[in-house]
Structures are given as structure tokens and as C-alpha cells.
Amino acid sequence: MSRLTPTAPVSRHREGSMEALPAFSHDDPLTRRDLESITDERHRYELVDGTLIMSPSPRPLHQRAVARVLAALAKVCPAGCEALPAPVDVWITDDTVLIPDVVVGRREAFTERALIGAPELVVEVMSPSSEHIDRFLKPARLATAGCPYYWLIDPREPSISCYALRNGGYTLAAEARGTDPIHLTEPYTVTLVPEDLVTPY
């Protein structure tokens, strides 16, 4: 069965103006306190093992898929959970802070600033600039944290791949492409059609 496997961290990005992105003066891994000092709102900044990752603002196709999968999840989330779109910080450790495209977490895990610990489900919508991160880097860290479900949407194909945590790694549980529906019972009972996530109204 297909698995998502770990990979080495990507190199640190230091783009943006001096006001938006401070010149960090140490060689130690960055922490979420460093992340909070960044004022640039044009990009998404995340931390993986103390390494800063910058993503550009998303395109309409990406956001269309995010909006539709969020709407589908909002209908089936149990009362004790909440599904939210980015940007919501997920504090895995002090040096790993992720911002999933869609995150589902238990209500008590959300604070005023972030979701603390492993989410119940993470959904990432890939773009050309984020494919390596979404396929390898993020799932490796989320699996280590104990997030039980990870979904990966490719809006260009379109396709959806749903992974479940098994023996410390993600194993493909269900997958669909184009107009083929995907029928899920875990973590929630929902049917999704990849093409419906990206077709303009």
C-alpha cells in the first residue's frame, strides 16, 4: 500500500522586507516566538524543525478546493470538533508550527492563538510550490505528532488521496480522481468528488 514517507527539511527562506521578516541573528533552530515576530501578511510562514518555510498567497483554484472541502467537513464534524481554514497555527512542538489549508481539531485543543498538539484531520491542497512539502515534510511531522488522518488534494488533476495513520506512518486508505466519487466513513462519513472541488460555479 502507498505510504507517505519522511524527507529532509527544506532550506530556510529569508524573503521579504526587513520590517516584515526580521534578520534572525542566531544559528539555532527558530521557535514559534521567532515566528510571531514576522509581520509580513502577504505570505504564509511555517516552522518545521526550526526551519522557516514561506509559501506565497494561494491562487483561486487552490482556494476553491479549500472552500468546498471545508464546507463538506463542516456538515459532518461532530459537536466536539471544529473545521477551520488557514491561517490557523497548529503548534506541534516549540520549533514546528504548521498552517494546514484545512484543519479539524477538538474544540478544547483550540486556544485564542492556535490549535495545540495533533489535529484530528489535516487537509492540504497542493500547488506547484508546495508539492514536496505537502507530500513529504508535513505528513512526516504530523504522523510523528499522532494526527490520525491526512488528506491530500491535487486541484490540477484533480484528485484526492486520504491517508490514515498506521504503525507510525500514513497509509493510503482511499483515493479518487476526476469524476469518480470517494466514499469515506473515517474519520467522518462523507462523499467527495475531486472534480466538484475545483469546477467553477
Coordinates of N, CA and C in Angstrom, one line a residue, residues 5-193:
T5 N 6.3 9.1 3.2 CA 7.5 8.9 3.9 C 8.2 10.2 4.2
P6 N 9.0 10.2 5.3 CA 9.7 11.4 5.7 C 10.8 11.8 4.7
T7 N 11.2 13.0 4.7 CA 12.2 13.5 3.9 C 13.0 14.6 4.7
A8 N 14.1 15.0 4.2 CA 14.9 16.0 4.9 C 14.3 17.4 4.9
P9 N 14.5 18.2 5.9 CA 13.9 19.6 5.8 C 14.4 20.4 4.6
V10 N 13.6 21.3 4.1 CA 14.0 22.1 3.0 C 14.8 23.3 3.6
S11 N 15.5 24.0 2.7 CA 16.3 25.1 3.2 C 15.5 26.3 3.7
R12 N 16.1 27.0 4.5 CA 15.5 28.2 5.1 C 15.3 29.3 4.1
H13 N 14.1 29.9 4.0 CA 13.9 31.0 3.2 C 13.9 32.3 4.0
R14 N 14.5 33.4 3.4 CA 14.6 34.7 4.1 C 14.2 35.8 3.2
E15 N 12.9 35.6 2.7 CA 12.4 36.6 1.7 C 11.6 37.7 2.4
G16 N 11.4 38.8 1.8 CA 10.5 39.9 2.4 C 11.4 41.0 2.8
S17 N 10.7 42.1 3.2 CA 11.4 43.3 3.7 C 11.9 43.1 5.1
M18 N 12.9 44.0 5.4 CA 13.5 43.9 6.8 C 12.4 44.1 7.8
E19 N 11.4 44.9 7.5 CA 10.3 45.2 8.5 C 9.4 44.0 8.7
A20 N 9.2 43.3 7.6 CA 8.2 42.2 7.6 C 8.9 40.9 8.1
L21 N 10.1 40.7 7.8 CA 10.8 39.5 8.2 C 12.1 39.9 8.9
P22 N 12.2 39.8 10.2 CA 13.4 40.2 10.9 C 14.6 39.4 10.5
A23 N 15.8 40.0 10.7 CA 17.1 39.3 10.4 C 17.4 38.5 11.7
F24 N 17.1 37.3 11.7 CA 17.3 36.4 12.9 C 18.9 36.3 13.1
S25 N 19.3 36.6 14.3 CA 20.8 36.8 14.5 C 21.5 35.6 15.0
H26 N 20.8 34.4 15.1 CA 21.4 33.2 15.6 C 21.3 32.1 14.7
D27 N 22.1 31.1 14.9 CA 22.1 29.9 14.1 C 21.3 28.8 14.7
D28 N 20.8 29.0 15.9 CA 19.9 27.9 16.5 C 18.6 27.8 15.7
P29 N 18.0 26.7 15.9 CA 16.7 26.5 15.3 C 15.7 27.6 15.7
L30 N 14.9 28.0 14.8 CA 13.9 29.1 15.2 C 12.7 28.4 16.0
T31 N 12.0 29.3 16.7 CA 10.9 28.8 17.5 C 9.7 29.6 17.2
R32 N 8.6 29.2 17.7 CA 7.3 29.9 17.4 C 7.4 31.3 17.9
R33 N 8.2 31.6 18.9 CA 8.4 33.0 19.3 C 9.0 33.9 18.2
D34 N 10.0 33.3 17.5 CA 10.5 33.9 16.3 C 9.5 34.1 15.2
L35 N 8.7 33.1 15.1 CA 7.6 33.1 14.0 C 6.7 34.3 14.3
E36 N 6.3 34.5 15.6 CA 5.4 35.6 15.9 C 5.9 37.0 15.7
S37 N 7.3 37.1 15.5 CA 7.9 38.4 15.2 C 7.8 38.8 13.8
I38 N 7.3 37.9 12.9 CA 7.2 38.2 11.5 C 5.9 39.0 11.2
T39 N 5.9 40.1 10.6 CA 4.7 40.9 10.4 C 4.2 40.9 8.9
D40 N 4.9 40.2 8.1 CA 4.5 40.1 6.7 C 3.2 39.3 6.5
E41 N 2.2 39.9 6.1 CA 0.9 39.2 5.9 C 0.6 38.8 4.5
R42 N 1.6 39.0 3.6 CA 1.4 38.6 2.2 C 1.7 37.1 1.9
H43 N 2.4 36.5 2.9 CA 2.9 35.1 2.7 C 2.5 34.3 4.0
R44 N 2.6 33.0 3.8 CA 2.3 32.1 4.9 C 3.7 31.6 5.4
Y45 N 4.0 31.8 6.7 CA 5.2 31.3 7.3 C 4.9 30.2 8.2
E46 N 5.7 29.1 8.1 CA 5.6 27.9 9.0 C 6.9 27.5 9.4
L47 N 7.0 26.7 10.5 CA 8.2 26.2 11.0 C 8.2 24.7 11.0
V48 N 9.3 24.1 10.5 CA 9.4 22.7 10.6 C 10.8 22.4 11.1
D49 N 10.9 21.8 12.3 CA 12.2 21.5 13.0 C 13.0 22.8 13.1
G50 N 12.4 23.9 13.3 CA 13.2 25.1 13.5 C 13.6 25.8 12.2
T51 N 13.1 25.3 11.0 CA 13.4 25.8 9.7 C 12.2 26.6 9.2
L52 N 12.4 27.8 8.8 CA 11.3 28.7 8.3 C 11.0 28.3 6.9
I53 N 9.7 28.1 6.6 CA 9.2 27.8 5.3 C 8.2 28.9 4.9
M54 N 8.4 29.5 3.7 CA 7.5 30.6 3.2 C 6.7 30.1 2.0
S55 N 5.4 30.3 2.0 CA 4.5 30.0 0.9 C 3.9 31.3 0.4
P56 N 3.8 31.4 -0.9 CA 3.1 32.6 -1.5 C 1.6 32.5 -1.3
S57 N 0.9 33.6 -1.4 CA -0.5 33.6 -1.3 C -1.1 32.7 -2.3
P58 N -2.2 32.0 -2.0 CA -2.8 30.9 -2.8 C -3.5 31.5 -4.0
R59 N -3.7 30.7 -5.1 CA -4.4 31.0 -6.3 C -5.9 30.7 -6.1
P60 N -6.7 31.3 -7.0 CA -8.2 31.0 -6.9 C -8.5 29.5 -7.0
L61 N -7.8 28.7 -7.8 CA -8.1 27.3 -7.9 C -7.9 26.6 -6.6
H62 N -6.8 26.9 -6.0 CA -6.5 26.4 -4.6 C -7.5 26.7 -3.6
Q63 N -7.9 28.0 -3.6 CA -8.9 28.4 -2.6 C -10.3 27.9 -2.9
R64 N -10.6 27.6 -4.1 CA -11.9 27.0 -4.4 C -12.0 25.6 -3.8
A65 N -10.9 24.8 -4.0 CA -10.9 23.5 -3.4 C -10.9 23.5 -1.9
V66 N -10.2 24.5 -1.3 CA -10.2 24.7 0.2 C -11.6 25.0 0.7
A67 N -12.3 25.9 0.0 CA -13.6 26.3 0.4 C -14.6 25.1 0.4
R68 N -14.5 24.3 -0.7 CA -15.5 23.3 -0.9 C -15.3 22.1 0.1
V69 N -14.0 21.7 0.3 CA -13.8 20.6 1.2 C -14.1 21.1 2.6
L70 N -13.9 22.4 3.0 CA -14.3 22.9 4.3 C -15.8 22.8 4.5
A71 N -16.5 23.2 3.4 CA -18.0 23.2 3.5 C -18.5 21.7 3.8
A72 N -17.9 20.8 3.1 CA -18.3 19.4 3.2 C -17.9 18.9 4.6
L73 N -16.8 19.2 5.2 CA -16.4 18.8 6.5 C -17.2 19.5 7.6
A74 N -17.6 20.7 7.4 CA -18.4 21.4 8.4 C -19.7 20.8 8.6
K75 N -20.2 20.1 7.6 CA -21.5 19.4 7.7 C -21.5 18.1 8.5
V76 N -20.3 17.5 8.6 CA -20.2 16.2 9.2 C -19.4 16.1 10.4
C77 N -18.7 17.3 10.8 CA -17.9 17.3 12.0 C -18.8 17.0 13.3
P78 N -18.3 16.2 14.2 CA -19.1 16.0 15.4 C -19.1 17.3 16.3
A79 N -20.0 17.3 17.2 CA -20.1 18.5 18.0 C -18.8 18.9 18.8
G80 N -18.0 17.9 19.1 CA -16.8 18.2 19.9 C -15.6 18.6 19.0
C81 N -15.8 18.8 17.7 CA -14.7 19.2 16.8 C -15.1 20.4 16.0
E82 N -14.1 21.0 15.4 CA -14.4 22.2 14.6 C -13.4 22.1 13.4
A83 N -13.9 22.4 12.2 CA -13.1 22.5 11.0 C -12.9 24.0 10.6
L84 N -11.7 24.4 10.4 CA -11.3 25.8 10.1 C -10.3 25.8 9.0
P85 N -10.4 26.9 8.2 CA -9.5 27.1 7.1 C -8.2 27.8 7.5
A86 N -7.2 27.8 6.7 CA -6.0 28.6 7.0 C -6.3 30.1 7.0
P87 N -5.6 30.9 7.7 CA -4.5 30.5 8.5 C -4.8 30.3 10.0
V88 N -4.6 29.0 10.4 CA -4.7 28.7 11.8 C -3.4 28.0 12.2
D89 N -2.7 28.5 13.1 CA -1.4 27.9 13.6 C -1.7 26.6 14.3
V90 N -0.9 25.5 14.0 CA -1.0 24.3 14.7 C 0.4 24.1 15.4
W91 N 0.4 24.2 16.7 CA 1.6 24.1 17.5 C 1.9 22.6 17.8
I92 N 2.8 22.0 17.0 CA 3.2 20.7 17.2 C 4.2 20.6 18.3
T93 N 5.3 21.3 18.1 CA 6.3 21.5 19.2 C 6.7 23.0 19.1
D94 N 7.7 23.3 20.0 CA 8.1 24.7 20.0 C 8.8 25.1 18.7
D95 N 9.4 24.2 18.0 CA 10.1 24.5 16.7 C 9.4 24.0 15.5
T96 N 8.1 23.5 15.6 CA 7.4 23.1 14.5 C 5.9 23.6 14.6
V97 N 5.6 24.6 13.7 CA 4.3 25.2 13.7 C 3.8 25.2 12.3
L98 N 2.7 24.5 12.1 CA 2.2 24.3 10.7 C 0.9 25.1 10.5
I99 N 0.6 25.4 9.3 CA -0.6 26.1 8.9 C -1.3 25.3 7.8
P100 N -2.1 24.3 8.2 CA -2.8 23.5 7.2 C -3.8 24.3 6.4
D101 N -4.1 23.9 5.2 CA -5.2 24.5 4.4 C -6.5 24.4 5.1
V102 N -6.8 23.2 5.6 CA -8.0 23.0 6.4 C -7.5 22.1 7.6
V103 N -8.0 22.5 8.8 CA -7.6 21.7 10.0 C -8.9 21.4 10.8
V104 N -9.0 20.1 11.2 CA -10.1 19.7 12.1 C -9.4 19.4 13.5
G105 N -9.9 20.0 14.5 CA -9.4 19.7 15.9 C -10.5 19.7 16.9
R106 N -10.2 19.1 18.0 CA -11.2 19.1 19.1 C -11.3 20.5 19.7
R107 N -12.5 20.9 20.0 CA -12.7 22.3 20.5 C -11.8 22.7 21.6
E108 N -11.5 21.7 22.5 CA -10.7 22.1 23.7 C -9.3 22.3 23.3
A109 N -8.8 21.8 22.1 CA -7.4 22.0 21.7 C -7.2 23.4 21.1
F110 N -8.2 24.1 20.8 CA -8.1 25.4 20.3 C -7.9 26.5 21.4
T111 N -6.9 27.3 21.3 CA -6.8 28.5 22.2 C -7.1 29.7 21.4
E112 N -6.9 30.9 22.0 CA -7.1 32.1 21.2 C -6.1 32.3 20.2
R113 N -5.0 31.6 20.2 CA -3.9 31.8 19.3 C -3.6 30.7 18.3
A114 N -4.0 29.4 18.7 CA -3.6 28.3 17.9 C -4.3 27.0 18.3
L115 N -4.1 26.0 17.5 CA -4.5 24.7 18.0 C -3.3 24.0 18.5
I116 N -3.4 23.5 19.7 CA -2.2 22.9 20.5 C -2.2 21.4 20.3
G117 N -1.1 20.9 19.8 CA -1.0 19.4 19.7 C -1.5 18.9 18.3
A118 N -1.7 17.6 18.2 CA -2.0 17.0 17.0 C -3.5 17.2 16.6
P119 N -3.8 17.7 15.4 CA -5.2 17.8 15.0 C -5.8 16.4 14.8
E120 N -7.1 16.4 14.6 CA -7.9 15.2 14.2 C -7.7 14.8 12.7
L121 N -7.7 15.9 11.9 CA -7.5 15.7 10.5 C -6.9 17.0 9.9
V122 N -6.0 16.8 8.9 CA -5.4 17.9 8.2 C -5.6 17.6 6.7
V123 N -6.0 18.7 6.0 CA -6.2 18.6 4.6 C -5.3 19.7 3.9
E124 N -4.5 19.2 3.0 CA -3.6 20.1 2.2 C -4.0 20.1 0.8
V125 N -4.1 21.2 0.2 CA -4.4 21.4 -1.3 C -3.0 21.8 -1.9
M126 N -2.5 20.9 -2.7 CA -1.2 21.1 -3.3 C -1.2 22.2 -4.4
S127 N -0.1 22.9 -4.4 CA 0.2 23.8 -5.5 C 1.6 23.5 -6.0
P128 N 2.1 23.9 -7.2 CA 3.4 23.6 -7.6 C 4.5 23.9 -6.6
S129 N 4.3 25.0 -5.9 CA 5.4 25.5 -4.9 C 5.4 24.7 -3.6
S130 N 4.3 24.0 -3.3 CA 4.2 23.3 -2.0 C 4.1 21.8 -2.1
E131 N 4.2 21.2 -3.3 CA 4.0 19.8 -3.5 C 5.0 19.0 -2.7
H132 N 6.2 19.3 -2.7 CA 7.2 18.5 -1.9 C 6.9 18.6 -0.4
I133 N 6.6 19.8 0.0 CA 6.3 20.0 1.5 C 5.0 19.2 1.9
D134 N 4.0 19.3 1.0 CA 2.7 18.7 1.3 C 2.8 17.1 1.2
R135 N 3.6 16.6 0.3 CA 3.7 15.2 0.1 C 4.6 14.5 1.2
F136 N 5.6 15.2 1.6 CA 6.6 14.5 2.4 C 6.9 15.2 3.8
L137 N 7.1 16.5 3.8 CA 7.6 17.1 5.0 C 6.5 17.2 6.0
K138 N 5.3 17.8 5.7 CA 4.3 17.9 6.6 C 3.7 16.6 7.2
P139 N 3.4 15.6 6.3 CA 2.9 14.4 6.8 C 3.9 13.7 7.7
A140 N 5.2 13.8 7.5 CA 6.1 13.2 8.4 C 6.0 13.8 9.8
R141 N 5.9 15.1 9.9 CA 5.8 15.7 11.2 C 4.4 15.5 11.9
L142 N 3.4 15.5 11.1 CA 2.1 15.2 11.6 C 1.9 13.7 12.1
A143 N 2.5 12.8 11.3 CA 2.5 11.4 11.8 C 3.2 11.2 13.1
T144 N 4.4 11.9 13.2 CA 5.1 11.8 14.5 C 4.3 12.4 15.6
A145 N 3.5 13.4 15.3 CA 2.7 14.1 16.4 C 1.5 13.2 16.7
G146 N 1.1 12.3 15.8 CA -0.1 11.5 16.1 C -1.4 11.9 15.5
C147 N -1.3 12.8 14.5 CA -2.5 13.2 13.7 C -3.0 12.0 13.0
P148 N -4.3 11.5 13.2 CA -4.7 10.2 12.7 C -5.1 10.2 11.2
Y149 N -5.4 11.4 10.6 CA -5.8 11.4 9.2 C -5.2 12.6 8.5
Y150 N -4.8 12.3 7.3 CA -4.2 13.4 6.4 C -4.7 13.2 5.0
W151 N -5.3 14.3 4.5 CA -5.9 14.2 3.1 C -5.0 15.2 2.2
L152 N -4.8 14.7 1.0 CA -4.0 15.5 0.1 C -4.8 15.7 -1.2
I153 N -5.1 16.9 -1.6 CA -5.9 17.2 -2.8 C -4.9 17.9 -3.8
D154 N -5.0 17.3 -5.0 CA -4.3 17.9 -6.2 C -5.4 18.6 -7.1
P155 N -5.5 19.9 -7.0 CA -6.6 20.5 -7.8 C -6.3 20.5 -9.3
R156 N -5.1 20.3 -9.7 CA -4.7 20.3 -11.1 C -5.2 19.0 -11.8
E157 N -5.2 17.9 -11.1 CA -5.5 16.6 -11.8 C -7.0 16.4 -12.1
P158 N -8.0 16.7 -11.3 CA -8.0 16.8 -9.9 C -8.0 15.4 -9.2
S159 N -7.5 15.3 -8.0 CA -7.6 14.1 -7.2 C -7.6 14.3 -5.7
I160 N -8.0 13.3 -5.0 CA -7.9 13.4 -3.5 C -7.4 12.1 -3.0
S161 N -6.4 12.1 -2.2 CA -5.8 10.9 -1.5 C -6.0 11.1 0.0
C162 N -6.6 10.0 0.6 CA -6.9 10.1 2.0 C -6.0 9.0 2.7
Y163 N -5.2 9.5 3.7 CA -4.3 8.7 4.4 C -4.7 8.5 5.8
A164 N -4.4 7.3 6.4 CA -4.7 7.1 7.8 C -3.4 6.6 8.5
L165 N -3.3 7.0 9.7 CA -2.1 6.7 10.5 C -2.1 5.2 10.9
R166 N -1.0 4.5 10.4 CA -0.9 3.1 10.7 C 0.6 2.8 11.1
N167 N 0.8 2.3 12.3 CA 2.2 2.0 12.7 C 3.2 3.1 12.5
G168 N 2.8 4.3 12.9 CA 3.7 5.4 12.8 C 3.8 6.2 11.5
G169 N 3.1 5.7 10.5 CA 3.2 6.4 9.2 C 1.8 6.4 8.5
Y170 N 1.7 7.2 7.5 CA 0.4 7.3 6.8 C 0.3 6.3 5.6
T171 N -0.8 5.5 5.6 CA -1.1 4.6 4.6 C -2.3 5.0 3.8
L172 N -2.2 4.9 2.5 CA -3.4 5.3 1.7 C -4.6 4.4 2.0
A173 N -5.7 5.1 2.4 CA -6.9 4.4 2.7 C -7.9 4.5 1.6
A174 N -7.9 5.6 0.9 CA -8.9 5.8 -0.2 C -8.3 6.8 -1.2
E175 N -8.7 6.7 -2.5 CA -8.2 7.7 -3.4 C -9.2 7.8 -4.6
A176 N -9.4 8.9 -5.2 CA -10.3 9.1 -6.3 C -9.7 10.2 -7.2
R177 N -10.1 10.1 -8.5 CA -9.6 11.1 -9.5 C -10.8 11.5 -10.3
G178 N -10.8 12.8 -10.8 CA -11.8 13.3 -11.8 C -13.2 13.2 -11.2
T179 N -14.0 12.6 -12.0 CA -15.5 12.5 -11.6 C -15.8 11.3 -10.7
D180 N -14.8 10.5 -10.4 CA -15.1 9.3 -9.5 C -15.3 9.8 -8.1
P181 N -16.4 9.3 -7.5 CA -16.6 9.7 -6.1 C -15.7 8.9 -5.1
I182 N -15.4 9.5 -4.0 CA -14.7 8.8 -2.9 C -15.7 8.8 -1.7
H183 N -16.0 7.6 -1.3 CA -16.9 7.4 -0.1 C -16.1 7.1 1.1
L184 N -16.2 7.9 2.1 CA -15.4 7.8 3.3 C -16.3 7.5 4.5
T185 N -15.8 6.7 5.4 CA -16.5 6.5 6.7 C -15.7 7.0 7.9
E186 N -14.4 7.2 7.6 CA -13.5 7.6 8.7 C -12.6 8.8 8.1
P187 N -12.4 9.9 8.9 CA -12.9 10.0 10.3 C -14.4 10.4 10.4
Y188 N -15.0 10.7 9.2 CA -16.4 11.1 9.1 C -17.0 10.5 7.9
T189 N -18.3 10.3 7.9 CA -19.0 9.8 6.7 C -19.3 10.9 5.8
V190 N -18.6 10.9 4.6 CA -18.7 12.0 3.6 C -18.3 11.4 2.3
T191 N -19.0 11.9 1.2 CA -18.7 11.6 -0.1 C -18.1 12.8 -0.9
L192 N -17.0 12.7 -1.5 CA -16.4 13.8 -2.2 C -16.1 13.4 -3.7
V193 N -16.2 14.3 -4.6 CA -15.9 14.1 -6.0 C -14.8 15.1 -6.3

